[in-house]
Amino acid sequence: MNTLRSSAWFDGDDEVALAHRVAVRMGGGEIEQGVRRPIVAVIDTSSDANPCNLPLRELAEHVRRGVTDAGGTAMVMPAMSLGEDLMKPSAMLYRNLLSMEVEELLRANPIDGVVLLTNCDKTTPGALMGAISADLPTIQIVGGNRPAPVFDGREIGTGTDLWREMDRYRSGEIDNAEWRRFEACYACGSGSCNTAGTASSMAMVVEALGFTLPGAATVQASQDPSRELSYQSGRRIIGMIEEALTPSRILTPASFRNAARILQSVGGSTNAVIHLAALAGRAGIVFGPSDVSAAGDGIPVIADVQPCGSGLMRELDRAGGVPSLVFELGDAIEAEPLTCTGHPLAASARAPLDDNLRTRAIRTLSDPVVGGPAIRSVSGTLAPGTAVLKAAASDPRLWKHRGPALVFHGYDEMRERTQDLDLDVTADHVLVLSGSGPVGVPGMPEWGMIPIPRRLLEEGVTDMVRISDARMSGTSFGTVFLHVSPEGAVGGPISLVRDGDMITVDVEAGILDLDVSAEELDRRRREWVAPVSQHVRGWPMLYQQHVEQADRGADLDFLTAREPGQRRRIEPVIGRS
Ligand code: FES
């Protein structure tokens, strides 16, 4: 049996060990001298400012019960909550900060294993990034997705239906009273977005990577299955500690390929591409946008969930969730990597129980919802790194397109000009937003779904080619090329685009080109002036100085483990007194 890391705090009979044990008991935990009792950190990211994560408060106690019943001691530790709705300029700015907080909480305390309680978009990857760096046995629980409100007899998908109603409101199709009525029904209880947005996409990615119990990614918020999975996760983490089943034993390049295949099969969020790169970076593995795209070869969208399909996460859960997706993907799921269960992901494969639901929510590879890959990477003179497109939620007629650029340089300008009925724009234009990448703003906000100009909306245009170095919500849709790297704020070619420049996109060929001569681009580059940051202190300054580009996961350069030896191992204990 392996030695517990926490024994460095608690073993012994001196005054220091005594004080350590007393501190645990004062927090409500059990610990006795000479008795082996693993200490489990239960990292709780719930907050009143983050309705998506509110179900976690209750789940923490179910985890504690599971840990205790399995012979451990649980210590619930709050960590910062990254609420997608309220944090500005973007919760993404703080993902890496949460990862550092988790890593340091684990490092500084007598922890043998960790249960991560997360839900909203950035808490799930942020907390796991920190745990991977800490490399202690880790299991993750998501709070589940929220119920669906009903508007005019129709169930409302979070985000996806909001964007659709917004376009109807902007085009005058619905009036202010209707828009207010929509607002009144949009609030529908706590939990994550009920579509395959970033939160659910990341939950499924995390399950596929091996960090949740089978079926945990798609649970409904505040329901019994979610409570039971929390209890069982509390029990299982003790087993993982006994088995020394750490993230470094779980994660291999095949784990990331499996996760990318699950992501592609549900037509998941483009944000997951960035988070996969960041999670891989913490594990010393390179896994960028082109790897996600390549992993999707031969994988169509088989989950009929918005925004690529028509249903909600609830139906996907009832049809069997990730284990049923694994079943349908069959040999495409690689058998080698372990999961938190101690078995490979493929061992969780489970045929959908109800054929009627299965037909509706999970299709087969031969009868998909949309052809794949759902997420594709492109590159070229406009994106020498890469850019990504959620092809499954875009108009294939625009996949091969050449048109003149119309450039916006910031959010307010973009919102103002797209509302201008006199804007000189046609449906053939390519809308470009620069300056909104990781360093820009900073934090890479979800501004990438550039609104269709109002005058075109009123003409009935519903999609056009849009390009930016920003992200977009996982619930969004359209022919939107995102995450262009290098970004505008560091002088990437997107910062050199001028109105009227011709831009070529060819999704099948993987091309995103700015059709301007090299000489002219050199001339513009010499004239380019780097934007002056407004941030001269604190986290935003540190972030801007160290954040990497989107194709590398937008992690901080001093937190990744790209070279052998950069991977951090948490020391048993630093300074005992
Ligand atoms: Fe939190 Fe969608 S806004 S999960």
Coordinates of C-alpha atoms in Angstrom, one line a residue, residues 214-524:
P214 CA -19.6 6.7 -16.8
G215 CA -22.7 8.7 -17.6
A216 CA -21.9 11.6 -15.3
A217 CA -21.4 14.3 -18.0
T218 CA -25.0 14.6 -19.2
V219 CA -27.0 14.4 -15.9
Q220 CA -29.9 16.7 -15.2
A221 CA -29.3 19.3 -12.4
S222 CA -30.7 18.6 -9.0
Q223 CA -32.0 15.2 -9.7
D224 CA -31.3 11.9 -7.9
P225 CA -28.9 10.4 -10.5
S226 CA -26.6 13.4 -10.0
R227 CA -26.7 13.0 -6.2
E228 CA -26.0 9.3 -6.6
L229 CA -23.1 9.9 -9.0
S230 CA -21.6 12.4 -6.5
Y231 CA -21.8 9.9 -3.7
Q232 CA -20.2 7.2 -5.8
S233 CA -17.5 9.6 -6.9
G234 CA -16.7 10.3 -3.3
R235 CA -16.3 6.5 -2.7
R236 CA -14.3 6.0 -5.9
I237 CA -11.7 8.7 -5.2
I238 CA -10.6 6.6 -2.2
G239 CA -10.0 3.7 -4.5
M240 CA -8.1 5.8 -6.9
I241 CA -5.8 7.0 -4.0
E242 CA -5.2 3.3 -3.1
E243 CA -4.4 2.5 -6.7
A244 CA -2.3 5.7 -7.1
L245 CA -4.4 6.4 -10.2
T246 CA -3.1 9.8 -11.1
P247 CA -3.8 12.0 -14.1
S248 CA -0.4 11.2 -15.5
R249 CA -1.4 7.5 -15.6
I250 CA -4.8 8.3 -17.2
L251 CA -3.8 10.8 -19.9
T252 CA -2.2 9.8 -23.1
P253 CA -2.4 11.2 -26.7
A254 CA -5.1 8.5 -27.3
S255 CA -7.2 10.0 -24.4
F256 CA -7.3 13.3 -26.2
R257 CA -8.2 11.7 -29.5
N258 CA -11.0 9.8 -27.8
A259 CA -12.3 13.1 -26.2
A260 CA -12.1 14.9 -29.6
R261 CA -14.1 12.1 -31.2
I262 CA -16.8 12.4 -28.6
L263 CA -16.8 16.2 -29.1
Q264 CA -17.1 15.8 -32.8
S265 CA -19.9 13.2 -32.5
V266 CA -22.1 15.7 -30.5
G267 CA -21.2 18.7 -32.7
G268 CA -19.8 20.3 -29.5
S269 CA -18.4 23.7 -28.8
T270 CA -15.4 25.2 -30.6
N271 CA -14.3 26.4 -27.2
A272 CA -13.5 22.8 -26.3
V273 CA -10.7 22.9 -28.9
I274 CA -8.9 25.6 -26.9
H275 CA -9.5 23.8 -23.6
L276 CA -8.3 20.4 -25.0
A277 CA -5.1 22.1 -26.1
A278 CA -4.6 23.6 -22.6
L279 CA -5.4 20.3 -20.8
A280 CA -3.0 18.5 -23.0
G281 CA -0.4 21.1 -22.5
R282 CA -0.6 20.5 -18.7
A283 CA 0.0 16.8 -19.3
G284 CA 3.0 17.4 -21.6
I285 CA 1.0 16.5 -24.7
V286 CA 0.6 18.6 -27.8
F287 CA -3.0 18.4 -29.1
G288 CA -4.0 21.4 -31.2
P289 CA -6.9 22.4 -33.5
S290 CA -5.6 20.3 -36.4
D291 CA -5.5 17.2 -34.1
V292 CA -9.2 17.8 -33.1
S293 CA -10.1 18.2 -36.8
A294 CA -8.1 15.0 -37.8
A295 CA -9.7 13.0 -34.9
G296 CA -13.0 13.8 -36.4
D297 CA -12.3 12.1 -39.7
G298 CA -15.1 9.6 -40.3
I299 CA -17.0 10.8 -37.3
P300 CA -20.3 12.6 -38.2
V301 CA -22.6 14.3 -35.7
I302 CA -24.7 11.5 -34.2
A303 CA -26.2 13.3 -31.2
D304 CA -29.3 15.2 -32.1
V305 CA -28.7 18.2 -29.8
Q306 CA -28.8 21.9 -30.4
P307 CA -27.0 23.8 -31.8
C308 CA -26.2 21.3 -34.6
G309 CA -29.4 19.2 -34.0
S310 CA -32.8 19.8 -32.6
G311 CA -33.0 18.3 -29.2
L312 CA -31.7 19.2 -25.7
M313 CA -29.2 17.6 -23.4
R314 CA -32.0 15.9 -21.5
E315 CA -32.8 13.7 -24.4
L316 CA -29.1 12.8 -24.9
D317 CA -28.9 11.8 -21.3
R318 CA -32.0 9.7 -21.5
A319 CA -30.6 7.9 -24.5
G320 CA -27.6 6.9 -22.6
G321 CA -25.2 9.9 -22.7
V322 CA -21.4 9.4 -23.3
P323 CA -21.5 5.5 -22.8
S324 CA -24.0 5.2 -25.6
L325 CA -22.0 7.6 -27.8
V326 CA -19.0 5.3 -27.1
F327 CA -21.1 2.3 -28.1
E328 CA -22.1 3.9 -31.4
L329 CA -18.6 5.0 -32.2
G330 CA -17.3 1.5 -31.7
D331 CA -13.8 0.9 -32.9
A332 CA -13.2 4.6 -33.3
I333 CA -12.7 4.7 -29.6
E334 CA -9.1 3.7 -28.7
A335 CA -8.9 1.1 -26.0
E336 CA -5.5 1.9 -24.4
P337 CA -6.1 4.8 -22.0
L338 CA -7.4 4.2 -18.5
T339 CA -10.2 6.2 -16.9
C340 CA -11.0 7.0 -13.2
T341 CA -12.8 3.7 -13.0
G342 CA -9.5 1.8 -13.6
H343 CA -10.9 0.6 -16.9
P344 CA -10.7 2.0 -20.5
L345 CA -13.4 4.3 -21.8
A346 CA -14.6 1.5 -24.2
A347 CA -15.5 -0.6 -21.1
S348 CA -18.3 1.9 -20.3
A349 CA -20.0 1.4 -23.7
R350 CA -23.7 0.8 -23.3
A351 CA -26.3 0.3 -25.9
P352 CA -29.1 2.8 -25.6
L353 CA -31.9 1.3 -23.5
D354 CA -34.8 2.8 -25.3
D355 CA -34.9 2.5 -29.1
N356 CA -37.4 5.2 -29.5
L357 CA -35.3 7.7 -27.6
R358 CA -32.2 6.4 -29.3
T359 CA -33.7 7.1 -32.7
R360 CA -34.4 10.6 -31.7
A361 CA -31.3 11.6 -29.6
I362 CA -28.4 9.3 -30.7
R363 CA -28.3 8.3 -34.3
T364 CA -25.9 5.8 -35.9
L365 CA -22.8 6.5 -37.9
S366 CA -24.6 5.5 -41.1
D367 CA -27.6 7.7 -40.4
P368 CA -26.1 10.8 -38.7
V369 CA -27.7 14.2 -37.9
V370 CA -25.0 16.0 -39.9
G371 CA -21.9 14.8 -41.8
G372 CA -18.6 15.4 -40.1
P373 CA -16.2 16.5 -38.9
A374 CA -18.3 19.0 -37.0
I375 CA -15.3 21.1 -36.1
R376 CA -12.7 21.7 -38.7
S377 CA -9.4 23.7 -38.6
V378 CA -8.2 25.8 -41.5
S379 CA -5.0 27.8 -42.0
G380 CA -3.4 30.1 -44.5
T381 CA -2.1 33.5 -45.0
L382 CA -4.8 35.0 -42.8
A383 CA -4.3 32.4 -40.1
P384 CA -0.7 31.0 -40.2
G385 CA -1.4 29.2 -36.9
T386 CA -5.0 28.0 -37.4
A387 CA -8.6 29.0 -37.2
V388 CA -11.6 26.8 -36.5
L389 CA -15.1 26.5 -37.9
K390 CA -18.0 24.7 -36.5
A391 CA -18.8 23.3 -39.9
A392 CA -21.8 21.3 -38.6
A393 CA -23.6 24.6 -37.5
S394 CA -22.7 26.6 -40.7
D395 CA -24.0 26.9 -44.2
P396 CA -22.1 24.5 -46.5
R397 CA -22.8 26.9 -49.4
L398 CA -20.4 29.3 -47.8
W399 CA -17.6 26.8 -47.3
K400 CA -16.0 27.9 -50.6
H401 CA -16.2 31.6 -50.8
R402 CA -14.3 34.7 -51.9
G403 CA -15.4 38.1 -50.9
P404 CA -14.3 41.6 -49.9
A405 CA -13.5 42.2 -46.2
L406 CA -15.5 44.6 -44.0
V407 CA -13.4 45.1 -40.9
F408 CA -14.4 45.9 -37.3
H409 CA -11.8 46.8 -34.7
G410 CA -13.7 46.4 -31.5
Y411 CA -17.0 45.3 -29.9
D412 CA -18.7 48.6 -29.7
E413 CA -17.9 49.5 -33.3
M414 CA -19.1 46.1 -34.5
R415 CA -22.4 46.4 -32.6
E416 CA -23.0 49.9 -33.7
R417 CA -22.2 49.5 -37.4
T418 CA -24.0 46.2 -37.9
Q419 CA -27.2 48.0 -36.7
D420 CA -26.6 50.8 -39.2
L421 CA -29.1 50.5 -42.0
D422 CA -26.8 52.6 -44.2
L423 CA -23.8 50.2 -43.8
D424 CA -22.3 49.5 -47.2
V425 CA -22.4 45.7 -47.1
T426 CA -23.6 42.8 -49.2
A427 CA -24.1 39.1 -48.4
D428 CA -20.9 38.4 -50.3
H429 CA -18.8 40.5 -47.8
V430 CA -16.6 38.8 -45.3
L431 CA -17.0 40.4 -41.9
V432 CA -13.8 40.5 -39.9
L433 CA -13.3 41.3 -36.2
S434 CA -9.7 41.8 -35.1
G435 CA -8.2 42.6 -31.7
S436 CA -10.3 40.1 -29.6
G437 CA -7.9 37.2 -29.1
P438 CA -6.2 36.1 -25.8
V439 CA -4.0 39.2 -25.5
G440 CA -6.5 41.5 -27.0
V441 CA -9.2 42.9 -24.6
P442 CA -7.8 40.6 -22.8
G443 CA -9.3 37.1 -22.4
M444 CA -10.6 36.3 -25.9
P445 CA -14.3 37.1 -25.3
E446 CA -17.2 35.4 -27.2
W447 CA -17.6 38.1 -29.7
G448 CA -16.9 35.9 -32.8
M449 CA -20.5 35.4 -33.9
I450 CA -20.5 38.9 -35.5
P451 CA -24.1 39.9 -35.9
I452 CA -25.5 39.8 -39.5
P453 CA -25.8 43.5 -40.5
R454 CA -29.4 44.6 -39.9
R455 CA -30.1 45.7 -43.4
L456 CA -29.1 42.2 -44.6
L457 CA -31.2 40.6 -41.9
E458 CA -34.2 42.6 -43.2
E459 CA -33.4 41.3 -46.7
G460 CA -33.6 37.7 -45.3
V461 CA -29.9 36.9 -45.1
T462 CA -29.3 34.4 -42.3
D463 CA -25.7 33.5 -42.6
M464 CA -22.5 35.0 -44.1
V465 CA -18.7 34.4 -43.7
R466 CA -17.4 35.9 -40.6
I467 CA -13.8 35.7 -39.3
S468 CA -12.3 36.8 -36.0
D469 CA -9.6 36.0 -33.4
A470 CA -12.3 35.9 -30.7
R471 CA -14.3 32.8 -29.6
M472 CA -18.1 32.3 -29.8
S473 CA -20.5 30.7 -27.4
G474 CA -20.8 26.9 -27.8
T475 CA -24.5 27.5 -28.4
S476 CA -23.9 29.7 -31.4
F477 CA -24.0 28.9 -35.1
G478 CA -23.1 30.3 -38.5
T479 CA -20.2 30.3 -40.9
V480 CA -17.9 31.8 -38.4
F481 CA -14.2 31.2 -38.5
L482 CA -12.8 31.7 -34.9
H483 CA -9.6 31.6 -32.9
V484 CA -7.5 33.0 -35.7
S485 CA -3.9 32.8 -34.6
P486 CA -1.7 34.7 -34.3
E487 CA -4.3 37.2 -33.1
G488 CA -4.5 40.9 -34.1
A489 CA -3.2 42.2 -30.8
V490 CA 0.2 40.6 -31.4
G491 CA 0.4 41.7 -35.0
G492 CA -1.1 38.6 -36.7
P493 CA -2.2 39.0 -40.3
I494 CA -5.8 39.6 -39.2
S495 CA -4.6 43.0 -37.8
L496 CA -3.5 43.9 -41.4
V497 CA -6.8 43.4 -43.2
R498 CA -8.3 46.5 -44.7
D499 CA -11.8 47.0 -46.0
G500 CA -12.1 45.7 -49.5
D501 CA -9.2 43.2 -49.3
M502 CA -10.3 39.9 -50.9
I503 CA -10.5 36.9 -48.5
T504 CA -10.7 33.3 -49.7
V505 CA -12.1 30.5 -47.6
D506 CA -12.2 26.8 -48.6
V507 CA -13.2 24.6 -45.8
E508 CA -12.7 21.2 -47.6
A509 CA -9.2 22.3 -48.6
G510 CA -8.5 23.8 -45.1
I511 CA -7.7 27.2 -46.5
L512 CA -8.2 30.7 -45.0
D513 CA -6.3 33.2 -47.1
L514 CA -5.9 36.9 -47.3
D515 CA -5.4 37.7 -51.0
V516 CA -3.0 40.6 -50.5
S517 CA 0.6 40.5 -51.9
A518 CA 3.4 39.7 -49.6
E519 CA 5.0 43.1 -50.4
E520 CA 1.9 45.0 -49.4
L521 CA 1.5 42.9 -46.2
D522 CA 5.1 43.7 -45.3
R523 CA 4.5 47.4 -45.9
R524 CA 1.4 47.3 -43.6

